[in-house]
Tab-separated table of C-alpha atoms in Angstrom:
chain	number	residue	atom	x	y	z
A	1	MET	CA	27.528	-8.146	-0.973
A	2	ILE	CA	25.566	-8.471	-4.063
A	3	ASP	CA	25.582	-5.572	-6.415
A	4	ILE	CA	22.022	-4.129	-7.638
A	5	SER	CA	23.232	-1.268	-10.023
A	6	ASN	CA	22.679	-0.526	-13.288
A	7	ARG	CA	19.970	-3.706	-14.692
A	8	SER	CA	20.496	-6.321	-12.096
A	9	ILE	CA	17.855	-8.521	-11.486
A	10	TRP	CA	18.318	-8.796	-7.967
A	11	LYS	CA	17.034	-5.312	-7.296
A	12	TYR	CA	13.605	-6.818	-8.074
A	13	PRO	CA	13.532	-9.759	-4.919
A	14	LEU	CA	15.293	-7.047	-2.612
A	15	PHE	CA	12.200	-4.495	-3.081
A	16	ALA	CA	9.668	-7.310	-3.207
A	17	SER	CA	11.007	-8.248	0.311
A	18	LEU	CA	10.779	-5.092	1.633
A	19	TYR	CA	7.089	-4.752	0.541
A	20	PHE	CA	6.573	-8.044	2.041
A	21	ILE	CA	6.967	-6.440	5.373
A	22	GLN	CA	4.166	-3.895	4.310
A	23	GLY	CA	2.092	-6.734	3.538
A	24	ILE	CA	2.435	-8.346	6.902
A	25	LEU	CA	1.251	-5.201	8.703
A	26	SER	CA	-1.465	-4.343	6.174
A	27	ALA	CA	-2.789	-8.198	6.683
A	28	ILE	CA	-3.374	-6.891	10.517
A	29	SER	CA	-4.524	-3.449	9.360
A	30	TYR	CA	-7.223	-4.292	6.638
A	31	THR	CA	-8.052	-7.919	7.717
A	32	ILE	CA	-7.357	-8.771	11.177
A	33	LEU	CA	-7.945	-5.492	12.968
A	34	PRO	CA	-11.451	-4.882	11.633
A	35	ILE	CA	-12.871	-7.993	13.019
A	36	TYR	CA	-10.806	-7.715	16.221
A	37	LEU	CA	-12.158	-4.283	17.048
A	38	VAL	CA	-15.773	-5.459	16.228
A	39	ASP	CA	-15.317	-8.755	18.301
A	40	ILE	CA	-14.478	-6.925	21.084
A	41	GLY	CA	-17.515	-4.337	21.114
A	42	TYR	CA	-16.696	-1.279	18.804
A	43	SER	CA	-19.238	-0.564	16.144
A	44	LEU	CA	-18.002	-0.439	12.722
A	45	ALA	CA	-17.946	3.260	12.230
A	46	ILE	CA	-15.499	3.764	15.241
A	47	SER	CA	-13.547	0.642	14.337
A	48	SER	CA	-13.016	2.510	10.749
A	49	ILE	CA	-12.215	5.646	12.536
A	50	ILE	CA	-9.752	3.887	14.822
A	51	ILE	CA	-8.122	2.419	11.736
A	52	GLY	CA	-7.878	5.654	10.170
A	53	ILE	CA	-6.195	7.393	12.758
A	54	ALA	CA	-3.590	4.403	13.292
A	55	MET	CA	-2.690	4.640	9.473
A	56	LEU	CA	-2.405	8.392	9.612
A	57	PRO	CA	1.777	8.108	9.363
A	58	TRP	CA	0.948	7.097	5.767
A	59	THR	CA	-0.149	10.879	5.175
A	60	LEU	CA	3.209	12.261	6.778
A	61	LYS	CA	5.628	10.383	4.294
A	62	PHE	CA	6.505	13.841	2.732
A	63	PHE	CA	8.030	14.634	6.233
A	64	TRP	CA	10.142	11.536	6.426
A	65	GLY	CA	10.852	11.680	2.903
A	66	GLY	CA	12.615	14.851	3.267
A	67	PHE	CA	14.060	13.620	6.317
A	68	VAL	CA	15.571	10.439	4.667
A	69	ASP	CA	17.139	12.643	1.826
A	70	TYR	CA	18.411	15.097	4.121
A	71	PHE	CA	20.586	12.654	5.526
A	72	LYS	CA	21.188	10.780	2.210
A	73	LYS	CA	25.027	10.732	2.774
A	74	TYR	CA	24.125	7.666	5.328
A	75	GLY	CA	22.527	5.561	3.019
A	76	ARG	CA	19.274	4.291	2.724
A	77	LYS	CA	19.389	0.870	4.317
A	78	ARG	CA	20.101	2.306	7.803
A	79	PHE	CA	16.594	3.881	7.617
A	80	ILE	CA	15.364	1.026	6.539
A	81	ILE	CA	16.545	-1.159	9.364
A	82	ILE	CA	15.794	1.483	11.925
A	83	GLY	CA	12.127	1.709	10.757
A	84	GLY	CA	11.766	-2.117	10.946
A	85	PHE	CA	13.026	-2.560	14.312
A	86	LEU	CA	10.925	0.589	15.418
A	87	SER	CA	7.875	-1.771	13.902
A	88	PHE	CA	8.961	-4.928	15.557
A	89	ILE	CA	9.386	-3.142	19.306
A	90	THR	CA	6.025	-1.733	18.940
A	91	LEU	CA	4.302	-4.959	17.747
A	92	ILE	CA	5.693	-6.820	20.664
A	93	VAL	CA	4.487	-4.310	22.766
A	94	ILE	CA	0.982	-4.478	21.391
A	95	GLY	CA	1.054	-7.798	21.945
A	96	PHE	CA	0.820	-7.468	25.873
A	97	VAL	CA	-1.735	-4.524	25.412
A	98	ASP	CA	-5.647	-5.228	25.921
A	99	ALA	CA	-7.199	-3.004	23.289
A	100	ASN	CA	-10.752	-3.224	25.093
A	101	ALA	CA	-9.120	-1.818	28.228
A	102	SER	CA	-6.934	0.845	26.923
A	103	ILE	CA	-7.995	1.605	23.128
A	104	ILE	CA	-5.873	5.267	23.145
A	105	MET	CA	-2.835	3.209	24.276
A	106	PHE	CA	-3.462	0.584	21.760
A	107	THR	CA	-4.159	2.918	18.707
A	108	ILE	CA	-0.953	5.119	19.900
A	109	LEU	CA	1.406	2.268	19.580
A	110	TYR	CA	-0.158	1.022	16.196
A	111	PHE	CA	0.347	4.336	14.859
A	112	ILE	CA	3.982	4.393	16.295
A	113	CYS	CA	4.208	0.471	14.390
A	114	VAL	CA	2.876	2.324	11.150
A	115	LEU	CA	5.303	5.019	11.439
A	116	GLY	CA	8.309	2.484	11.360
A	117	ILE	CA	7.142	1.009	8.377
A	118	VAL	CA	6.595	4.273	6.597
A	119	ILE	CA	10.282	5.196	7.508
A	120	LEU	CA	11.359	1.964	5.941
A	121	ASP	CA	9.251	2.336	3.024
A	122	VAL	CA	10.298	5.864	1.949
A	123	ALA	CA	13.971	4.897	2.337
A	124	ALA	CA	13.089	1.903	0.037
A	125	ASP	CA	11.388	3.967	-2.351
A	126	GLY	CA	14.327	6.273	-2.642
A	127	TRP	CA	16.901	3.485	-3.389
A	128	ALA	CA	14.544	1.985	-5.770
A	129	ILE	CA	14.526	5.297	-8.089
A	130	GLU	CA	18.109	5.930	-7.511
A	131	ILE	CA	18.856	2.677	-9.119
A	132	SER	CA	16.349	2.048	-11.995
A	133	TYR	CA	15.713	3.253	-15.252
A	134	LYS	CA	12.418	4.463	-16.158
A	135	ASP	CA	11.376	1.475	-18.630
A	136	GLU	CA	12.195	-0.611	-15.609
A	137	HIS	CA	9.561	1.337	-13.282
A	138	GLY	CA	6.611	-0.473	-14.339
A	139	LYS	CA	8.324	-4.082	-13.365
A	140	ILE	CA	9.834	-2.311	-10.201
A	141	THR	CA	6.611	-1.221	-8.950
A	142	GLY	CA	5.159	-4.789	-10.150
A	143	SER	CA	7.593	-6.634	-7.848
A	144	MET	CA	7.193	-4.230	-4.934
A	145	PHE	CA	3.054	-4.591	-4.767
A	146	GLY	CA	3.648	-8.303	-5.860
A	147	GLY	CA	5.755	-8.619	-2.874
A	148	GLN	CA	3.116	-6.434	-0.632
A	149	TYR	CA	0.253	-8.699	-1.711
A	150	ILE	CA	1.955	-11.800	-0.733
A	151	GLY	CA	2.838	-10.531	2.321
A	152	ARG	CA	-0.910	-9.486	2.624
A	153	ALA	CA	-1.809	-13.184	1.814
A	154	PHE	CA	0.330	-14.592	3.657
A	155	GLY	CA	-0.335	-12.392	6.883
A	156	ALA	CA	-4.116	-13.022	6.097
A	157	ILE	CA	-3.721	-17.034	6.312
A	158	PHE	CA	-1.330	-17.365	9.132
A	159	LEU	CA	-2.142	-14.564	11.301
A	160	GLY	CA	-5.755	-15.411	10.854
A	161	PHE	CA	-5.079	-18.967	11.770
A	162	ILE	CA	-2.922	-17.638	15.040
A	163	ALA	CA	-5.954	-15.577	15.687
A	164	PHE	CA	-8.566	-17.938	15.613
A	165	THR	CA	-6.540	-20.755	17.521
A	166	TYR	CA	-4.420	-18.477	20.152
A	167	GLY	CA	-5.892	-15.246	20.260
A	168	TYR	CA	-5.302	-11.833	18.686
A	169	ASN	CA	-2.240	-10.871	21.007
A	170	TYR	CA	-0.120	-13.754	19.427
A	171	VAL	CA	-0.740	-12.149	16.148
A	172	PHE	CA	1.204	-8.812	16.931
A	173	LEU	CA	3.876	-10.860	18.412
A	174	MET	CA	4.239	-13.144	15.659
A	175	ALA	CA	4.250	-10.316	12.878
A	176	GLY	CA	6.764	-8.401	14.950
A	177	ILE	CA	9.222	-11.586	14.696
A	178	PHE	CA	8.487	-11.551	10.905
A	179	ILE	CA	8.818	-8.107	10.107
A	180	LEU	CA	12.457	-8.380	12.142
A	181	VAL	CA	13.671	-11.238	10.063
A	182	VAL	CA	12.916	-9.588	6.827
A	183	THR	CA	14.131	-6.306	7.961
A	184	PHE	CA	17.765	-7.235	7.814
A	185	PHE	CA	17.738	-8.642	4.248
A	186	PRO	CA	18.959	-5.467	2.703
A	187	LEU	CA	22.362	-6.030	4.361
A	188	ILE	CA	23.507	-8.651	1.517
A	189	PHE	CA	23.125	-5.939	-1.075
A	190	GLU	CA	25.550	-3.455	-1.843
A	191	GLU	CA	24.247	0.303	-1.590
A	192	SER	CA	25.931	2.500	-4.344
A	193	LYS	CA	27.822	5.793	-3.060
A	194	ILE	CA	25.641	8.682	-3.333
A	195	ASP	CA	27.518	11.538	-5.116
A	196	LEU	CA	26.979	14.541	-2.431
A	197	LYS	CA	29.258	17.010	-4.917
A	198	THR	CA	26.280	18.351	-6.581
A	199	LYS	CA	24.350	20.194	-3.579
A	200	VAL	CA	20.449	20.361	-4.131
A	201	LYS	CA	18.408	22.989	-2.554
A	202	ILE	CA	15.558	20.627	-1.562
A	203	ARG	CA	12.873	23.265	-0.821
A	204	LYS	CA	13.240	25.298	-4.120
A	205	THR	CA	13.694	22.384	-6.150
A	206	LEU	CA	10.651	20.849	-4.721
A	207	ILE	CA	8.553	24.285	-5.272
A	208	ASN	CA	9.389	24.255	-8.822
A	209	GLU	CA	8.448	20.576	-9.117
A	210	PHE	CA	4.964	21.146	-7.908
A	211	LYS	CA	4.624	24.380	-9.637
A	212	LYS	CA	4.563	22.183	-12.946
A	213	LYS	CA	0.695	21.971	-14.193
A	214	ASN	CA	1.256	18.296	-15.153
A	215	ILE	CA	3.024	17.553	-11.768
A	216	GLN	CA	-0.512	18.842	-10.127
A	217	ILE	CA	-2.725	17.006	-12.387
A	218	ILE	CA	-0.616	13.839	-11.537
A	219	SER	CA	-1.053	14.546	-7.998
A	220	LEU	CA	-4.935	14.736	-8.477
A	221	LEU	CA	-4.861	11.607	-10.443
A	222	ALA	CA	-2.815	9.906	-7.350
A	223	PHE	CA	-5.423	11.327	-4.489
A	224	LEU	CA	-8.392	9.992	-6.768
A	225	SER	CA	-6.834	6.760	-7.418
A	226	ILE	CA	-7.315	4.737	-4.334
A	227	ILE	CA	-10.232	6.150	-2.649
A	228	GLY	CA	-12.312	3.805	-4.031
A	229	SER	CA	-10.477	0.791	-3.034
A	230	GLY	CA	-9.968	2.286	0.148
A	231	ILE	CA	-13.669	2.121	0.988
A	232	ILE	CA	-13.892	-1.301	-0.520
A	233	THR	CA	-10.516	-2.987	1.179
A	234	VAL	CA	-12.019	-2.373	4.726
A	235	LEU	CA	-15.709	-3.440	3.825
A	236	ILE	CA	-15.048	-6.749	2.329
A	237	PRO	CA	-13.854	-8.490	5.467
A	238	TRP	CA	-16.984	-7.134	7.436
A	239	TYR	CA	-19.440	-8.194	4.679
A	240	LEU	CA	-17.862	-11.606	4.567
A	241	GLU	CA	-18.422	-11.918	8.372
A	242	ASP	CA	-21.777	-10.084	8.679
A	243	ILE	CA	-23.573	-11.381	5.608
A	244	PHE	CA	-21.927	-14.599	4.811
A	245	ASN	CA	-20.887	-15.609	8.419
A	246	PHE	CA	-17.409	-16.430	7.801
A	247	ASN	CA	-15.206	-16.707	10.908
A	248	ILE	CA	-11.679	-15.028	11.172
A	249	SER	CA	-9.502	-17.893	9.867
A	250	GLU	CA	-11.956	-18.455	6.805
A	251	ILE	CA	-11.815	-14.773	6.095
A	252	GLY	CA	-8.057	-15.074	6.305
A	253	LEU	CA	-8.103	-17.669	3.759
A	254	ILE	CA	-10.659	-16.014	1.545
A	255	ILE	CA	-8.360	-12.808	1.410
A	256	ALA	CA	-5.257	-14.600	0.870
A	257	GLY	CA	-6.552	-15.805	-2.291
A	258	PHE	CA	-7.534	-12.333	-3.432
A	259	LEU	CA	-4.210	-11.083	-2.553
A	260	ILE	CA	-2.296	-13.561	-4.765
A	261	LEU	CA	-4.352	-12.365	-7.542
A	262	SER	CA	-3.480	-8.793	-6.620
A	263	ALA	CA	0.220	-9.727	-6.831
A	264	ILE	CA	-0.619	-11.006	-10.190
A	265	GLY	CA	-2.737	-8.242	-11.175
A	266	SER	CA	0.437	-5.869	-10.322
A	267	LEU	CA	3.078	-7.703	-12.030
A	268	SER	CA	0.918	-7.813	-14.933
A	269	GLY	CA	-0.212	-4.316	-15.062
A	270	GLY	CA	3.286	-3.210	-14.326
A	271	ALA	CA	4.618	-5.169	-17.537
A	272	LEU	CA	1.765	-4.367	-19.718
A	273	ALA	CA	2.357	-0.787	-19.086
A	274	ASP	CA	6.140	-0.844	-19.688
A	275	LYS	CA	5.182	-2.293	-22.961
A	276	PHE	CA	1.895	-0.860	-24.166
A	277	GLY	CA	2.209	2.571	-22.517
A	278	ARG	CA	0.684	3.655	-18.896
A	279	LYS	CA	-2.578	5.567	-19.771
A	280	LYS	CA	-3.684	2.867	-21.971
A	281	VAL	CA	-3.213	-0.089	-19.533
A	282	ILE	CA	-4.895	2.319	-16.681
A	283	TYR	CA	-7.979	3.186	-18.869
A	284	ILE	CA	-8.806	-0.516	-19.361
A	285	PHE	CA	-8.001	-1.760	-16.192
A	286	THR	CA	-10.107	0.839	-14.390
A	287	SER	CA	-13.040	0.563	-16.679
A	288	CYS	CA	-12.902	-3.372	-15.898
A	289	SER	CA	-12.585	-2.616	-12.212
A	290	ILE	CA	-15.871	-0.200	-11.939
A	291	ILE	CA	-17.787	-3.021	-14.020
A	292	SER	CA	-16.923	-5.596	-11.527
A	293	ILE	CA	-17.472	-3.523	-8.497
A	294	ILE	CA	-20.910	-2.591	-9.531
A	295	THR	CA	-21.674	-6.112	-10.624
A	296	LEU	CA	-20.184	-7.171	-6.935
A	297	GLY	CA	-22.963	-5.113	-5.295
A	298	LEU	CA	-25.510	-7.096	-7.057
A	299	SER	CA	-24.214	-10.751	-6.208
A	300	PRO	CA	-26.824	-13.015	-4.601
A	301	SER	CA	-24.639	-15.497	-3.122
A	302	TRP	CA	-21.044	-15.977	-1.499
A	303	ILE	CA	-19.399	-17.879	-4.565
A	304	LEU	CA	-20.505	-15.416	-7.153
A	305	PHE	CA	-19.643	-12.561	-4.350
A	306	ILE	CA	-16.013	-14.134	-4.442
A	307	ILE	CA	-15.672	-14.664	-7.821
A	308	ILE	CA	-16.691	-11.146	-8.842
A	309	TYR	CA	-14.161	-9.893	-6.128
A	310	ALA	CA	-11.193	-11.701	-7.741
A	311	PHE	CA	-11.777	-9.723	-10.824
A	312	VAL	CA	-11.933	-6.344	-8.854
A	313	VAL	CA	-8.839	-7.378	-6.987
A	314	TYR	CA	-6.935	-8.020	-10.029
A	315	PHE	CA	-7.931	-5.091	-12.094
A	316	GLN	CA	-7.419	-2.642	-9.075
A	317	SER	CA	-4.151	-3.965	-8.059
A	318	GLY	CA	-2.993	-3.725	-12.254
A	319	TYR	CA	-4.113	0.045	-12.630
A	320	TYR	CA	-2.839	0.942	-9.062
A	321	SER	CA	0.789	-0.387	-9.767
A	322	VAL	CA	0.818	1.568	-13.224
A	323	VAL	CA	-0.239	4.861	-11.402
A	324	VAL	CA	2.662	4.625	-8.943
A	325	ALA	CA	4.829	3.694	-12.134
A	326	ILE	CA	3.780	6.985	-13.465
A	327	LEU	CA	4.701	8.568	-9.876
A	328	MET	CA	8.257	7.260	-10.085
A	329	ASP	CA	8.557	8.321	-14.010
A	330	VAL	CA	7.806	12.012	-12.968
A	331	THR	CA	9.704	11.929	-9.500
A	332	ASN	CA	13.323	14.080	-9.652
A	333	PRO	CA	15.933	11.692	-8.861
A	334	GLN	CA	17.603	14.481	-6.917
A	335	LEU	CA	14.767	14.633	-4.627
A	336	ALA	CA	14.106	10.653	-4.870
A	337	ALA	CA	12.554	10.266	-1.691
A	338	THR	CA	11.016	13.480	-0.511
A	339	GLN	CA	8.915	13.936	-3.832
A	340	PHE	CA	8.027	10.257	-4.173
A	341	SER	CA	7.233	10.253	-0.595
A	342	ILE	CA	4.859	13.679	-1.076
A	343	PHE	CA	3.252	11.636	-3.876
A	344	ALA	CA	2.657	8.767	-1.767
A	345	SER	CA	0.911	10.874	1.035
A	346	ILE	CA	-1.418	12.044	-1.312
A	347	VAL	CA	-1.859	8.732	-2.135
A	348	ASN	CA	-2.220	7.449	1.160
A	349	PHE	CA	-4.372	10.498	2.291
A	350	GLY	CA	-6.965	9.216	-0.356
A	351	LEU	CA	-6.892	5.556	1.329
A	352	ILE	CA	-7.537	6.365	4.641
A	353	LEU	CA	-10.390	8.743	3.613
A	354	GLY	CA	-11.821	5.562	1.915
A	355	ASN	CA	-11.082	3.398	4.926
A	356	SER	CA	-12.657	6.104	7.237
A	357	MET	CA	-15.616	6.390	5.472
A	358	SER	CA	-16.128	2.841	4.672
A	359	GLY	CA	-17.765	2.122	8.244
A	360	SER	CA	-20.186	5.165	8.011
A	361	LEU	CA	-21.413	4.503	4.540
A	362	ILE	CA	-22.194	0.877	5.690
A	363	THR	CA	-24.203	2.108	8.522
A	364	ILE	CA	-26.019	4.773	6.664
A	365	PHE	CA	-26.692	3.402	3.535
A	366	GLY	CA	-26.102	-0.535	3.966
A	367	PHE	CA	-23.479	-2.888	2.470
A	368	ASN	CA	-24.616	-3.137	-0.931
A	369	ARG	CA	-24.778	0.702	-1.631
A	370	ALA	CA	-21.714	1.355	-0.028
A	371	ILE	CA	-20.000	-0.980	-2.462
A	372	LEU	CA	-21.536	1.131	-5.324
A	373	TYR	CA	-20.185	4.237	-3.670
A	374	GLY	CA	-16.622	2.467	-4.029
A	375	ALA	CA	-17.215	2.181	-7.757
A	376	TRP	CA	-18.286	5.952	-8.084
A	377	PHE	CA	-15.182	7.257	-6.532
A	378	MET	CA	-13.112	5.764	-9.390
A	379	GLY	CA	-15.030	7.290	-12.335
A	380	PRO	CA	-13.154	10.900	-12.003
A	381	LEU	CA	-9.630	8.942	-12.036
A	382	LEU	CA	-10.474	8.379	-15.867
A	383	ILE	CA	-11.466	12.180	-16.306
A	384	VAL	CA	-8.165	13.332	-14.716
A	385	LEU	CA	-6.034	10.564	-16.579
A	386	TYR	CA	-7.169	12.139	-19.940
A	387	PHE	CA	-4.931	15.649	-19.110
A	388	VAL	CA	-2.044	13.615	-17.787
A	389	LYS	CA	1.000	14.155	-20.055
A	390	ILE	CA	3.143	11.045	-20.276
A	391	GLU	CA	6.625	11.483	-21.737
A	392	LYS	CA	8.160	8.741	-24.081
A	393	GLN	CA	10.204	6.309	-22.434
A	394	LYS	CA	13.899	6.552	-23.659
A	395	ILE	CA	15.447	3.073	-23.197
A	396	PRO	CA	19.133	3.274	-22.502
A	397	ASN	CA	21.717	1.327	-24.168
């Protein structure tokens, strides 16, 4: 097996592959599913609520993070495989369910599918924190989200083609097969034995961590960092279909191009943050993102819309990977999966809030004003960032 302890470069493709799996499911959640639900007769508002409910397991990462840490003597790989296999099974079952006839069953099954990916995710995050140094966190998060965006791009193109050519049921079947194959990739890597001699009182240590003022401010930063992006992410496929009359296959190709830029944004944002500092990169990338989104809402043609949105996704993915690097920086290694999963739950609550709001904002205000609200929600992030204290990185020999 491959040893990824210390500064092995193999850790980057490992975590990129695990986040690639998440990207496949994200392609369904944010590109395929919104179009599918509208096509079978559900309104934009109802569709966004259904997606929001199905994505709720992401807000419960704190529970599964604690669960994985409690049983960490069994290692992280075991939970990665369990989570991936659970997602695979439910996707196969969903492939035989008619959402139009049984939307409740469909939503419950997709909820369980997302839960499987959440279990995989918290185990992967805990593993990444345990084996990486602080000066690697930017590159680690860059590789993670780079892998996720590539997965979303691949899913948008391939699954969009499958949906257009063969039908939506085949999308779930194919996604399940991809997730199953990649889930077993970690088996070729060696997992270091975890030192269990030093017992940590998880509850007491966790409470002490979140009593710290800086941790509280960073938690607020995490929540605010993603609301605007959550609004925009769900809105874009609907905008392309309703305003510019693209079909699902064409939308998949366009979204894929955006996601490749997102991967580049994540990798460059993480690398720049490791070199020049976290706050500086977030200020620059977030400000550019806000300006781009405001301009996006005023685009008169689909060509200009796509060009401007390319800048939006680049800057959003760049600053977000740095926010996650900050969360890794302040996570207590003794609570690797637990504390980081709480941070991630806070982030995901903001994301789901944005996702759920998008349909209602479009219905009430129209597409262009809904886009402007996406930019407005990013403003408070810059204010809160000012109060965040970043420790200087100490690079080990």
